[in-house]
Amino acid sequence: MALFPAFANAAEPGEPPTGSSEGSRKELDWLSNPSFSTEDALLLHQRATEVANLVPEKSPLIRSTSRSELSGESDTDESLKQSSKKRKKKKKKHHNYKKTKKKTKGDSSSSESDQDTKHIKDKAEGSGRNHEKEGAANLDKKTSNLTSNHFVWLDDIQAFTAETFRIDKKPDPANWAYKSLYRGDIARYKRRGESCLGIDAKKQCITWDSSASKRKQLQRRPERYFTKNNVKMLNTDGIPVCNKSFPSDPTAFIPVFQMETDDPSDTTDVNPLGIYDPSTTVWLQGKGCKSTDHEPVNMQQTIQEPGININSILMTKVEEHNKKVRENPRDINAWMEFVSFQDELMRGPSPYASKGEQEVRRKSLKLILEKKLAILERAIESNPSNVDLKLARLKLCTEFWEPPALIKEWQKLIFLHPNNPELWKKYLLFCQSQFTTFSVSKINSLYGKCLTTLAAVQDGSMVSHPLLPGTEEAMLAIFIQQCHFLRQAGHSEKAVSLFQALIDFIFFKPDSVKDLPTRGQVEFFEPFWDSGEPRIGEKGARGWKAWMHQQEKGGWIALKPDDDDDDEEIDEDQEIKDKSLPKWHIWLDIEYSREARHWLPWRPDKTKKETEEDCEDPERQVLFDDLGPSLIQLSNPDLQRQLLYSFLQFLGVPCTSKLFPSNLYIAMDENNIFESVLSDEKPLTSVSFPLSGFNSIGHMDTMLRRRHHIGHYKEGEEFIQNVFHVLFLLFSGKEKSNLSICWLQYEISKVVQCLQAKNKKKLKAQGRKSKKLAKNLLKEPDNRNHLSLWKLYAYLEWLLGNIDDARKVFDTALCMAGTGGCKSPQLCSLSLLYAQLEVELLESTEGAIMSRAVHILTKLAESGPYVPYSGQVLSVNVLKARKTYEHALQDYLSKTPVSDQDQVSDANQLVNLVGCYALFQYLTVGIDAAVLIYAQTSEKLEASRPQKCENTGENFGIQNFPTALEAITLLHTNLLRFHMKISVYPLNPLREALTEALKRYPSNQSLWRSYIHIQRKSHSASKARRFFDGVTRSANTLEPWLFAIQAEQMRKKLTENVQRADVGEIHSTIPETGLTNRIVALFEHAVQSENGTHCPLLWRMYLNFLASLGKKEKSKGLFYKALQNCPWAKVLYMDAVEYFPDDLQETLDLMTEKELRVRVPMEELDLLLEV
């Protein structure tokens, strides 16, 4: 058998093919050594002796083998020489490395014959150049006999044969030590293809274990769009395809312009069919065209090197910006544009780098920031008094500097501009959100310093700086922000005391101190505050002014207190209901309970002979030093009213006013913005509270438990009642009625909460109290003819389920209202609510024309005395009413308001009128007629919007009246939702109405609630996602982010419910994957936005989501990240106690360190558990 079975039958070169008779002999030929021949040995010996004879004569070492001696092998010899030359070049490169390597190897032989040949040759030649004796000795070694030498050299063999091989008899001891041969001893080769000779391809295969092929495959993998090269390519501007001589109109296609030739007769030979364009024809004729000589060259250059085109564009822009700021260094916008242009410049290739550098250049964030910083410093040199440039510089420095250095820079800036309220707001927010330097007392004193400084500017006592416009409004905004900061930090007693003090300071100021500066007035106010006299909201409060008068006369006469109070004493020992619960759970329960009960400042009760030492919790006492610096003067009556309504909202009373934009999202910390109160059951009359998203005082709980008690405990309710009684003394007429409306709305909100909680027992008790209050308010002489109060009372009866009683109240109010008709705003509003409530009782639109709602709306249009519904409506009256509504609407739309106050009342009247007319058309004609009215009115208002709504936004921004267009859109969408509930109607009109409205009013929470309510039923989320994405990019508000996250979370919940349902084999109809990652991405983008960074609600939602996924470590990391941005929010720490119960002590220590209010220290909890 042959050594290589695949080549057993192969003939030797130069021999004829072997026959079958010689097979047995040939099979044993491999045992002999046919490559050795005596002729070759003799030739080798002869050559060696010749070389040896030449050496003593000091002849140069020239190879003696001639071409005649290598008779037939000249071609082979040439190739060997070329290969040896190549190897010599390589050898020189790595000479030092090889030298050291071979010293360590000693005499061990290499497996690669070519390497060995190269090594010996190089040694021979080197020694020949340097020392001839060494060269001779080396040659003697080389020419020693074959038995003693390990090598047979191909160059030394005269007759080159195919059987040449080498013998290596020296053993290698390393083979005993290691599993395989040394890799340097294995001959290297390159494999071509994956096959192997001698195998049956059908039955056998070989798997080559090689990493090189895998590496090649990895390298050849096509690049994705997000790789570095592709991102660079996508960021470069494309070459515009247009003709510069023609205007670039947005046409649907790229036009091809034909040029007529001057001499068509010459072109017939080269263009017989007339298909070539003129430039091609000229070229075929062998002529040249000047215009076409240059254009192709330029095009070629731009195609070959697109970077040149882009670079020239960028260079031009850089030059333009530099020219702008050089020629007009006072232009702040130009500097700001130049700064923002740096981002665009860094996205493209550098115009200053060479071609090689462009590839290697690293576009780091630090480089951009440093460039921007340099530009801003140049800008500040030219405009040293500009605040915006300095603020932009400080914002950039946040990336570089440590917090202490930044605070010093801020302090310098505030020192230079102490009269700038906008700067103060940014400074306060910056200090408030610095976790490392944050503590509640520091920030509270900083608020006091800010308000004291601005008050000094306002008084004129700070002569160095003038009063800027809008300072008074900004001062009130900062004051309210301070109160919310204290509430969120858990110091609710201080926040309530601040409001109490400022209301007393402004509304009950004695005439004798009115001319003094603010600080002088505060000095007079301090004795009153420390006197122990009842304050606003406390029983028997008379105010500062009355106290001062009485002090001048000799003081009050002490009266015996009434003993008719049935105080419900709360036994502190009963705070722990179940001691078997975990420690963290008990702590949260007691903390929540004390937050709800102890939000009022503690005062010693003189009737019980209490002193300040009797207070168990010193934190419940508020010292004058904590609130004195924050007292300010408000001369504007609108701002004074805003202060009162802000206090009422702080206590949980719904009012028409909203917070100032500057502190809207910082104060937002409650997850109730997604709750649509009775929205699903009653779309037309769903209650919308203006200030959702905020914890009212005394309601602070974790995200998961959300146990909100309805209203306040007894002390709190009495406090609110006393506040209203004091405020009724301050106002009369319309303002007093508005306060009555607020109070009744507060009672209705508690009833609605009872309905939501489905607590019938509580609802019954609350209903009795609310009805009693409503009747008492209506008994007041000023309120007897006030239709808004009658409307609320009737609505209260309706909510309690007393529909017949409610109808009687409505009818009584309508009869009493007189014959104002459509021109009376209150009558319109009353009729609209009455009709809406009646419509919600309908089960379908069939027979709606004979309903009570049509009767109400017809009587309103007739402007006659109201007659209660008798069961029928005449068709003639319906037609008359339609004409009346149409004319009234036209009159209002064409009317121009005289004053701002008229404009607001007209806007309210227009909304009510449009609501009545649309509802009337819906009942008598159909939904399309109602939608048409809304569409026409919206179109008219949109056209006249800049003129009509500008003043409302500026002068009445304090009250924040919703614009007419916004209110009409809300009515429109509510009507469509109701119609879809009672009959079949496509979703698209409602979706389109909502999307248009939300693009216009991206901060309207009611519209967003409706939008996510209709989208949750949609199979595909792509439309909603595109819409959310568009709004979040264009709008600066936070609501789109919050509702986008909520919509995705609702979708995730729905998907999980479908997948978990135990109904056998389920094929999910919602093809959703990666929802978790999508929601996390939305959160990440939201918290990086300007308004989202410092919004406690957003961080709470994010933390809750991660905790719900069970990612404890990530949640903990996120908690600390949230604290870096919102260290003042106590609710975040309470959430953390629930999510990470093992770290209770650590969290409480952190709260204590930052001076947040901890009502139950761990030591007290241990004592309570021991009892």
PDB file of N, CA, C and O in Angstrom, residues 232-233 236-239 298-314 349 355 358:
ATOM      1  N   LYS A 232     -21.186  60.160   9.430  1.00  0.00           N
ATOM      2  CA  LYS A 232     -20.521  61.316   8.821  1.00  0.00           C
ATOM      3  C   LYS A 232     -21.103  61.589   7.433  1.00  0.00           C
ATOM      4  O   LYS A 232     -21.370  62.727   7.057  1.00  0.00           O
ATOM      5  N   MET A 233     -21.331  60.493   6.661  1.00  0.00           N
ATOM      6  CA  MET A 233     -21.867  60.656   5.312  1.00  0.00           C
ATOM      7  C   MET A 233     -23.279  61.226   5.343  1.00  0.00           C
ATOM      8  O   MET A 233     -23.631  62.102   4.561  1.00  0.00           O
ATOM      9  N   THR A 236     -23.376  65.018   6.057  1.00  0.00           N
ATOM     10  CA  THR A 236     -22.895  65.956   5.038  1.00  0.00           C
ATOM     11  C   THR A 236     -24.046  66.384   4.141  1.00  0.00           C
ATOM     12  O   THR A 236     -24.962  65.612   3.868  1.00  0.00           O
ATOM     13  N   ASP A 237     -23.979  67.621   3.697  1.00  0.00           N
ATOM     14  CA  ASP A 237     -25.031  68.147   2.818  1.00  0.00           C
ATOM     15  C   ASP A 237     -24.868  67.569   1.420  1.00  0.00           C
ATOM     16  O   ASP A 237     -23.751  67.442   0.920  1.00  0.00           O
ATOM     17  N   GLY A 238     -25.990  67.242   0.801  1.00  0.00           N
ATOM     18  CA  GLY A 238     -25.950  66.708  -0.554  1.00  0.00           C
ATOM     19  C   GLY A 238     -25.706  67.805  -1.572  1.00  0.00           C
ATOM     20  O   GLY A 238     -25.845  68.996  -1.300  1.00  0.00           O
ATOM     21  N   ILE A 239     -25.339  67.384  -2.782  1.00  0.00           N
ATOM     22  CA  ILE A 239     -25.116  68.359  -3.865  1.00  0.00           C
ATOM     23  C   ILE A 239     -26.466  68.695  -4.478  1.00  0.00           C
ATOM     24  O   ILE A 239     -27.188  67.807  -4.925  1.00  0.00           O
ATOM     25  N   ASN A 298     -15.963  70.870 -12.925  1.00  0.00           N
ATOM     26  CA  ASN A 298     -16.396  71.215 -11.567  1.00  0.00           C
ATOM     27  C   ASN A 298     -17.274  70.122 -10.975  1.00  0.00           C
ATOM     28  O   ASN A 298     -17.137  69.769  -9.820  1.00  0.00           O
ATOM     29  N   MET A 299     -18.167  69.623 -11.791  1.00  0.00           N
ATOM     30  CA  MET A 299     -19.060  68.570 -11.314  1.00  0.00           C
ATOM     31  C   MET A 299     -18.251  67.326 -10.922  1.00  0.00           C
ATOM     32  O   MET A 299     -18.507  66.702  -9.913  1.00  0.00           O
ATOM     33  N   GLN A 300     -17.230  67.042 -11.778  1.00  0.00           N
ATOM     34  CA  GLN A 300     -16.409  65.873 -11.500  1.00  0.00           C
ATOM     35  C   GLN A 300     -15.700  66.024 -10.158  1.00  0.00           C
ATOM     36  O   GLN A 300     -15.644  65.119  -9.352  1.00  0.00           O
ATOM     37  N   GLN A 301     -15.187  67.238  -9.943  1.00  0.00           N
ATOM     38  CA  GLN A 301     -14.465  67.479  -8.694  1.00  0.00           C
ATOM     39  C   GLN A 301     -15.394  67.312  -7.492  1.00  0.00           C
ATOM     40  O   GLN A 301     -15.031  66.699  -6.513  1.00  0.00           O
ATOM     41  N   THR A 302     -16.583  67.860  -7.628  1.00  0.00           N
ATOM     42  CA  THR A 302     -17.512  67.770  -6.492  1.00  0.00           C
ATOM     43  C   THR A 302     -17.967  66.336  -6.270  1.00  0.00           C
ATOM     44  O   THR A 302     -18.207  65.940  -5.150  1.00  0.00           O
ATOM     45  N   ILE A 303     -18.065  65.580  -7.366  1.00  0.00           N
ATOM     46  CA  ILE A 303     -18.476  64.182  -7.195  1.00  0.00           C
ATOM     47  C   ILE A 303     -17.342  63.393  -6.541  1.00  0.00           C
ATOM     48  O   ILE A 303     -17.558  62.594  -5.642  1.00  0.00           O
ATOM     49  N   GLN A 304     -16.094  63.663  -7.012  1.00  0.00           N
ATOM     50  CA  GLN A 304     -14.979  62.905  -6.464  1.00  0.00           C
ATOM     51  C   GLN A 304     -14.699  63.304  -5.015  1.00  0.00           C
ATOM     52  O   GLN A 304     -14.387  62.474  -4.185  1.00  0.00           O
ATOM     53  N   GLU A 305     -14.779  64.609  -4.712  1.00  0.00           N
ATOM     54  CA  GLU A 305     -14.457  65.083  -3.373  1.00  0.00           C
ATOM     55  C   GLU A 305     -15.608  65.908  -2.822  1.00  0.00           C
ATOM     56  O   GLU A 305     -15.593  67.134  -2.872  1.00  0.00           O
ATOM     57  N   PRO A 306     -16.649  65.241  -2.295  1.00  0.00           N
ATOM     58  CA  PRO A 306     -17.783  65.999  -1.773  1.00  0.00           C
ATOM     59  C   PRO A 306     -17.406  66.841  -0.565  1.00  0.00           C
ATOM     60  O   PRO A 306     -18.028  67.825  -0.250  1.00  0.00           O
ATOM     61  N   GLY A 307     -16.341  66.445   0.147  1.00  0.00           N
ATOM     62  CA  GLY A 307     -15.906  67.208   1.318  1.00  0.00           C
ATOM     63  C   GLY A 307     -15.545  68.635   0.983  1.00  0.00           C
ATOM     64  O   GLY A 307     -15.740  69.550   1.773  1.00  0.00           O
ATOM     65  N   ILE A 308     -14.982  68.845  -0.246  1.00  0.00           N
ATOM     66  CA  ILE A 308     -14.561  70.191  -0.643  1.00  0.00           C
ATOM     67  C   ILE A 308     -15.779  71.106  -0.709  1.00  0.00           C
ATOM     68  O   ILE A 308     -15.768  72.228  -0.214  1.00  0.00           O
ATOM     69  N   ASN A 309     -16.876  70.577  -1.316  1.00  0.00           N
ATOM     70  CA  ASN A 309     -18.115  71.364  -1.445  1.00  0.00           C
ATOM     71  C   ASN A 309     -18.658  71.738  -0.076  1.00  0.00           C
ATOM     72  O   ASN A 309     -19.003  72.891   0.186  1.00  0.00           O
ATOM     73  N   ILE A 310     -18.700  70.750   0.817  1.00  0.00           N
ATOM     74  CA  ILE A 310     -19.259  70.974   2.158  1.00  0.00           C
ATOM     75  C   ILE A 310     -18.365  71.921   2.935  1.00  0.00           C
ATOM     76  O   ILE A 310     -18.831  72.818   3.620  1.00  0.00           O
ATOM     77  N   ASN A 311     -17.047  71.700   2.807  1.00  0.00           N
ATOM     78  CA  ASN A 311     -16.114  72.559   3.523  1.00  0.00           C
ATOM     79  C   ASN A 311     -16.274  74.002   3.123  1.00  0.00           C
ATOM     80  O   ASN A 311     -16.252  74.904   3.967  1.00  0.00           O
ATOM     81  N   SER A 312     -16.433  74.230   1.811  1.00  0.00           N
ATOM     82  CA  SER A 312     -16.573  75.617   1.351  1.00  0.00           C
ATOM     83  C   SER A 312     -17.847  76.242   1.905  1.00  0.00           C
ATOM     84  O   SER A 312     -17.857  77.408   2.300  1.00  0.00           O
ATOM     85  N   ILE A 313     -18.941  75.435   2.006  1.00  0.00           N
ATOM     86  CA  ILE A 313     -20.194  75.951   2.571  1.00  0.00           C
ATOM     87  C   ILE A 313     -19.999  76.304   4.040  1.00  0.00           C
ATOM     88  O   ILE A 313     -20.384  77.383   4.494  1.00  0.00           O
ATOM     89  N   LEU A 314     -19.366  75.379   4.789  1.00  0.00           N
ATOM     90  CA  LEU A 314     -19.134  75.622   6.216  1.00  0.00           C
ATOM     91  C   LEU A 314     -18.215  76.820   6.423  1.00  0.00           C
ATOM     92  O   LEU A 314     -18.458  77.650   7.303  1.00  0.00           O
ATOM     93  N   PRO A 349     -17.376  67.649   8.387  1.00  0.00           N
ATOM     94  CA  PRO A 349     -15.919  67.523   8.434  1.00  0.00           C
ATOM     95  C   PRO A 349     -15.282  68.876   8.714  1.00  0.00           C
ATOM     96  O   PRO A 349     -15.828  69.914   8.348  1.00  0.00           O
ATOM     97  N   LYS A 355      -6.802  66.361   4.587  1.00  0.00           N
ATOM     98  CA  LYS A 355      -7.659  65.219   4.258  1.00  0.00           C
ATOM     99  C   LYS A 355      -7.427  64.047   5.218  1.00  0.00           C
ATOM    100  O   LYS A 355      -8.359  63.381   5.651  1.00  0.00           O
ATOM    101  N   GLN A 358      -8.951  64.709   8.701  1.00  0.00           N
ATOM    102  CA  GLN A 358     -10.420  64.631   8.759  1.00  0.00           C
ATOM    103  C   GLN A 358     -10.885  63.247   9.172  1.00  0.00           C
ATOM    104  O   GLN A 358     -11.867  63.102   9.896  1.00  0.00           O
TER     105      GLN A 358
END
